[in-house]
Every structure is written in structure tokens, then in C-alpha cells.
Amino acid sequence: MGKRKIAVILLLASLLAAGCQRQQWEEATEADDTEQGAEVSLMKSEENEENLLQEYYALLMTTKEKEDVYRFLEKHAAGAEPKDADQLVNGLIGYLTDADAVDYNRLVKQKNNFTVEMQEFIELMKQEQNTPAVFGSKINVPLSELLLRVEQMEEHARKYPEGITYQYIYEKYCQLMCAGITGFYDGASDWSNCYLDTDQLHIEEAAVLAYTDFTAAYPDSYTSDILQEYLNLLSENDRLFTKQVKKFYGRIESVIKENFPVE
């Protein structure tokens, strides 16, 4: 092979190598530009979200009209990240100072803008708002249904132990659970458990059966642990509405926390 041919081959090899290096450099540069662009976009997005929440919290601190809060939420929920849209609901609850005071029928229209956690929370609270299991000192649903609602709330709380809705659903859980056991008994005002027999001496057998059926159906739940402790007490007292049973009612919130630990 002549020297000229060798030189041509070497030149072609050099050009090919240079071309590959240039392509690699261009690809790397393009990747860097893309990454930098993504970082800038992310920074802008985070800045917009921060500004949105700052504007919202300023509104919460100044407005005297809850309608202003609802309108802000409805205007901005669709354009916000789901986790930030959740914070809009959190702020609304804080503004109203009570999760029960929120209009969940109104919030459900924004449902798809929130995280799955918040969507499930809204559905649970909407059900309780539209057909309340308890109202004032009255229980409006059969005990078996009340216990099923309690179980749904427990499942939600256990699914999202670090979630934004945890404390709200736990409080509702405690309210329904207390009612399901004590039947709104209040020793101070001498209210009687609504699950007493007509003789007012025994916890009615139907209630005991509802508790027993539930513990059999959901043996691994915190709710079953609480109910089993109560069932054991009733068994020891032959279902009589004794001082021991009343004492149990007086510490029911502690019993719940002992069996359903809150971090």
C-alpha cells in the first residue's frame, strides 16, 4: 500500500474520530442544556407554588369571609401541584377551625386536583356530612353501619400515617368510636347509653352481637382490639351496666389511644 493511500486512510480515521468526538460533545452539551433548562423550570415552578401558598396564607390571615377562601381554592387548585392543592384544603380547615365545617360537597368538585389521600378523605367526610352517623347526642345509623364507617376511617389513617389528613380523620374516628361504645353515656348529666335494654340494666344483646360480628370480620384492626377489651368487660359483668362499665366509658379516649397509637 502506497504512502499516499496510508495518509488518506489515517486522515479519514482522524476525521471520523473527530466527528465522533464532536457528536459526543454536542450530545453532552445538549444534555447539559436540557438538564439546566429542567432545573430552571423546576425552580420557577417551585417559586410559583411558594408564591401561591404565601398569597393564600395571607388571605387566610386577613379575610373575614369564608367564601373568599373557597373561591381562591377553586380558582387555583387546578393549576397547582396536587400536594399544594392539598395544602389549600388544609388551610381551609384551619380557617374554619373544624374539619366538619367544610363543605365537602363543594370540595368534591375539585377532587381530581388533589392527591389520592385527599380524594379519599373528602369522600369519607362527604359521606359523614351528608348522612351523619352521629348528630349531637343522637346516633342516626345502625351500630353495624357505624362500626363499618369507623373501620373505613381507621384504614385511611393507617394508610397515611404521615399524611396531611391523618389528624382530621383520627379525630372523626375517635368521635364515632366513642359513640359506638358508650352510646353517648355521660355520667355528669346522667345520660344513659342508648344501647341499653329497656330495663336500663343491661347492654342490649343486639349491640354485643354487632361488636362480636365486627371483631370476627376485622380481627387485625385497632378497632377490634378496642371492642374486644370492651367485650371482655361486658362478659365479666354479664352485660350489666355496672360501675366498672361506666368507668370504662370515662376513660374511653385513653383506651382508643392505647390501642390506636398516635405518633
PDB file of N, CA, C and O in Angstrom, residues 31-32 49 54 63 95-96 101 105 118 123 140 150 171 195 218 222 229 232 234 242 256:
ATOM      1  N   ALA A  31     -27.470  17.751  26.358  1.00  0.00           N
ATOM      2  CA  ALA A  31     -27.975  17.164  27.606  1.00  0.00           C
ATOM      3  C   ALA A  31     -27.843  18.147  28.755  1.00  0.00           C
ATOM      4  O   ALA A  31     -28.741  18.294  29.583  1.00  0.00           O
ATOM      5  N   ASP A  32     -26.675  18.839  28.799  1.00  0.00           N
ATOM      6  CA  ASP A  32     -26.464  19.847  29.851  1.00  0.00           C
ATOM      7  C   ASP A  32     -27.492  20.954  29.743  1.00  0.00           C
ATOM      8  O   ASP A  32     -28.064  21.399  30.746  1.00  0.00           O
ATOM      9  N   GLU A  49     -45.284  28.023  43.143  1.00  0.00           N
ATOM     10  CA  GLU A  49     -46.043  27.327  44.184  1.00  0.00           C
ATOM     11  C   GLU A  49     -45.886  28.021  45.525  1.00  0.00           C
ATOM     12  O   GLU A  49     -46.851  28.162  46.284  1.00  0.00           O
ATOM     13  N   GLN A  54     -48.070  31.479  49.755  1.00  0.00           N
ATOM     14  CA  GLN A  54     -47.898  32.711  50.536  1.00  0.00           C
ATOM     15  C   GLN A  54     -49.107  33.630  50.364  1.00  0.00           C
ATOM     16  O   GLN A  54     -49.600  34.206  51.336  1.00  0.00           O
ATOM     17  N   THR A  63     -58.885  37.728  55.628  1.00  0.00           N
ATOM     18  CA  THR A  63     -60.294  37.750  55.218  1.00  0.00           C
ATOM     19  C   THR A  63     -61.223  37.337  56.355  1.00  0.00           C
ATOM     20  O   THR A  63     -60.879  36.506  57.193  1.00  0.00           O
ATOM     21  N   TYR A  95     -58.779  27.529  58.706  1.00  0.00           N
ATOM     22  CA  TYR A  95     -59.527  28.788  58.750  1.00  0.00           C
ATOM     23  C   TYR A  95     -60.878  28.594  59.438  1.00  0.00           C
ATOM     24  O   TYR A  95     -61.312  29.428  60.232  1.00  0.00           O
ATOM     25  N   LEU A  96     -61.535  27.474  59.134  1.00  0.00           N
ATOM     26  CA  LEU A  96     -62.848  27.194  59.727  1.00  0.00           C
ATOM     27  C   LEU A  96     -62.727  26.603  61.124  1.00  0.00           C
ATOM     28  O   LEU A  96     -63.730  26.484  61.826  1.00  0.00           O
ATOM     29  N   ALA A 101     -66.751  21.521  59.492  1.00  0.00           N
ATOM     30  CA  ALA A 101     -67.386  22.735  58.984  1.00  0.00           C
ATOM     31  C   ALA A 101     -67.176  22.938  57.492  1.00  0.00           C
ATOM     32  O   ALA A 101     -67.812  23.786  56.868  1.00  0.00           O
ATOM     33  N   ASN A 105     -69.290  18.666  49.799  1.00  0.00           N
ATOM     34  CA  ASN A 105     -69.995  18.565  48.523  1.00  0.00           C
ATOM     35  C   ASN A 105     -69.437  19.577  47.522  1.00  0.00           C
ATOM     36  O   ASN A 105     -69.446  19.337  46.317  1.00  0.00           O
ATOM     37  N   MET A 118     -56.045  12.870  49.746  1.00  0.00           N
ATOM     38  CA  MET A 118     -57.052  13.905  49.979  1.00  0.00           C
ATOM     39  C   MET A 118     -58.381  13.532  49.320  1.00  0.00           C
ATOM     40  O   MET A 118     -59.455  13.802  49.869  1.00  0.00           O
ATOM     41  N   GLU A 123     -64.069  12.053  50.302  1.00  0.00           N
ATOM     42  CA  GLU A 123     -65.187  11.128  50.132  1.00  0.00           C
ATOM     43  C   GLU A 123     -65.698  10.622  51.480  1.00  0.00           C
ATOM     44  O   GLU A 123     -66.910  10.526  51.701  1.00  0.00           O
ATOM     45  N   ASN A 140     -77.608   8.063  64.336  1.00  0.00           N
ATOM     46  CA  ASN A 140     -78.592   8.016  63.264  1.00  0.00           C
ATOM     47  C   ASN A 140     -78.545   6.767  62.402  1.00  0.00           C
ATOM     48  O   ASN A 140     -79.355   6.618  61.483  1.00  0.00           O
ATOM     49  N   VAL A 150     -66.349   3.519  61.047  1.00  0.00           N
ATOM     50  CA  VAL A 150     -65.176   3.630  61.905  1.00  0.00           C
ATOM     51  C   VAL A 150     -64.005   2.874  61.272  1.00  0.00           C
ATOM     52  O   VAL A 150     -62.871   3.365  61.239  1.00  0.00           O
ATOM     53  N   GLU A 171     -59.458  12.248  64.522  1.00  0.00           N
ATOM     54  CA  GLU A 171     -60.413  12.901  65.414  1.00  0.00           C
ATOM     55  C   GLU A 171     -61.841  12.443  65.126  1.00  0.00           C
ATOM     56  O   GLU A 171     -62.636  12.208  66.044  1.00  0.00           O
ATOM     57  N   TYR A 195     -77.525   2.029  73.959  1.00  0.00           N
ATOM     58  CA  TYR A 195     -77.527   0.605  73.659  1.00  0.00           C
ATOM     59  C   TYR A 195     -77.931  -0.229  74.867  1.00  0.00           C
ATOM     60  O   TYR A 195     -77.609  -1.418  74.954  1.00  0.00           O
ATOM     61  N   TYR A 218     -63.032  -8.260  61.216  1.00  0.00           N
ATOM     62  CA  TYR A 218     -61.817  -7.430  61.117  1.00  0.00           C
ATOM     63  C   TYR A 218     -60.897  -7.712  62.306  1.00  0.00           C
ATOM     64  O   TYR A 218     -60.639  -6.836  63.130  1.00  0.00           O
ATOM     65  N   TYR A 222     -57.288  -2.096  64.761  1.00  0.00           N
ATOM     66  CA  TYR A 222     -57.226  -1.455  66.075  1.00  0.00           C
ATOM     67  C   TYR A 222     -58.614  -1.412  66.701  1.00  0.00           C
ATOM     68  O   TYR A 222     -58.777  -1.571  67.905  1.00  0.00           O
ATOM     69  N   GLU A 229     -61.616  -5.529  74.126  1.00  0.00           N
ATOM     70  CA  GLU A 229     -61.435  -5.148  75.531  1.00  0.00           C
ATOM     71  C   GLU A 229     -62.791  -4.851  76.171  1.00  0.00           C
ATOM     72  O   GLU A 229     -63.053  -5.235  77.317  1.00  0.00           O
ATOM     73  N   ASN A 232     -64.784  -8.141  76.631  1.00  0.00           N
ATOM     74  CA  ASN A 232     -64.295  -8.895  77.787  1.00  0.00           C
ATOM     75  C   ASN A 232     -64.891  -8.330  79.075  1.00  0.00           C
ATOM     76  O   ASN A 232     -65.291  -9.090  79.977  1.00  0.00           O
ATOM     77  N   LEU A 234     -67.726  -6.638  79.351  1.00  0.00           N
ATOM     78  CA  LEU A 234     -69.158  -6.966  79.377  1.00  0.00           C
ATOM     79  C   LEU A 234     -69.380  -8.415  79.793  1.00  0.00           C
ATOM     80  O   LEU A 234     -70.334  -8.729  80.520  1.00  0.00           O
ATOM     81  N   THR A 242     -72.695  -1.743  84.883  1.00  0.00           N
ATOM     82  CA  THR A 242     -72.099  -1.599  86.213  1.00  0.00           C
ATOM     83  C   THR A 242     -71.190  -0.377  86.305  1.00  0.00           C
ATOM     84  O   THR A 242     -70.913   0.292  85.311  1.00  0.00           O
ATOM     85  N   ILE A 256     -58.780   4.137  73.453  1.00  0.00           N
ATOM     86  CA  ILE A 256     -58.578   4.241  71.993  1.00  0.00           C
ATOM     87  C   ILE A 256     -57.114   4.517  71.686  1.00  0.00           C
ATOM     88  O   ILE A 256     -56.503   3.865  70.825  1.00  0.00           O
TER      89      ILE A 256
END
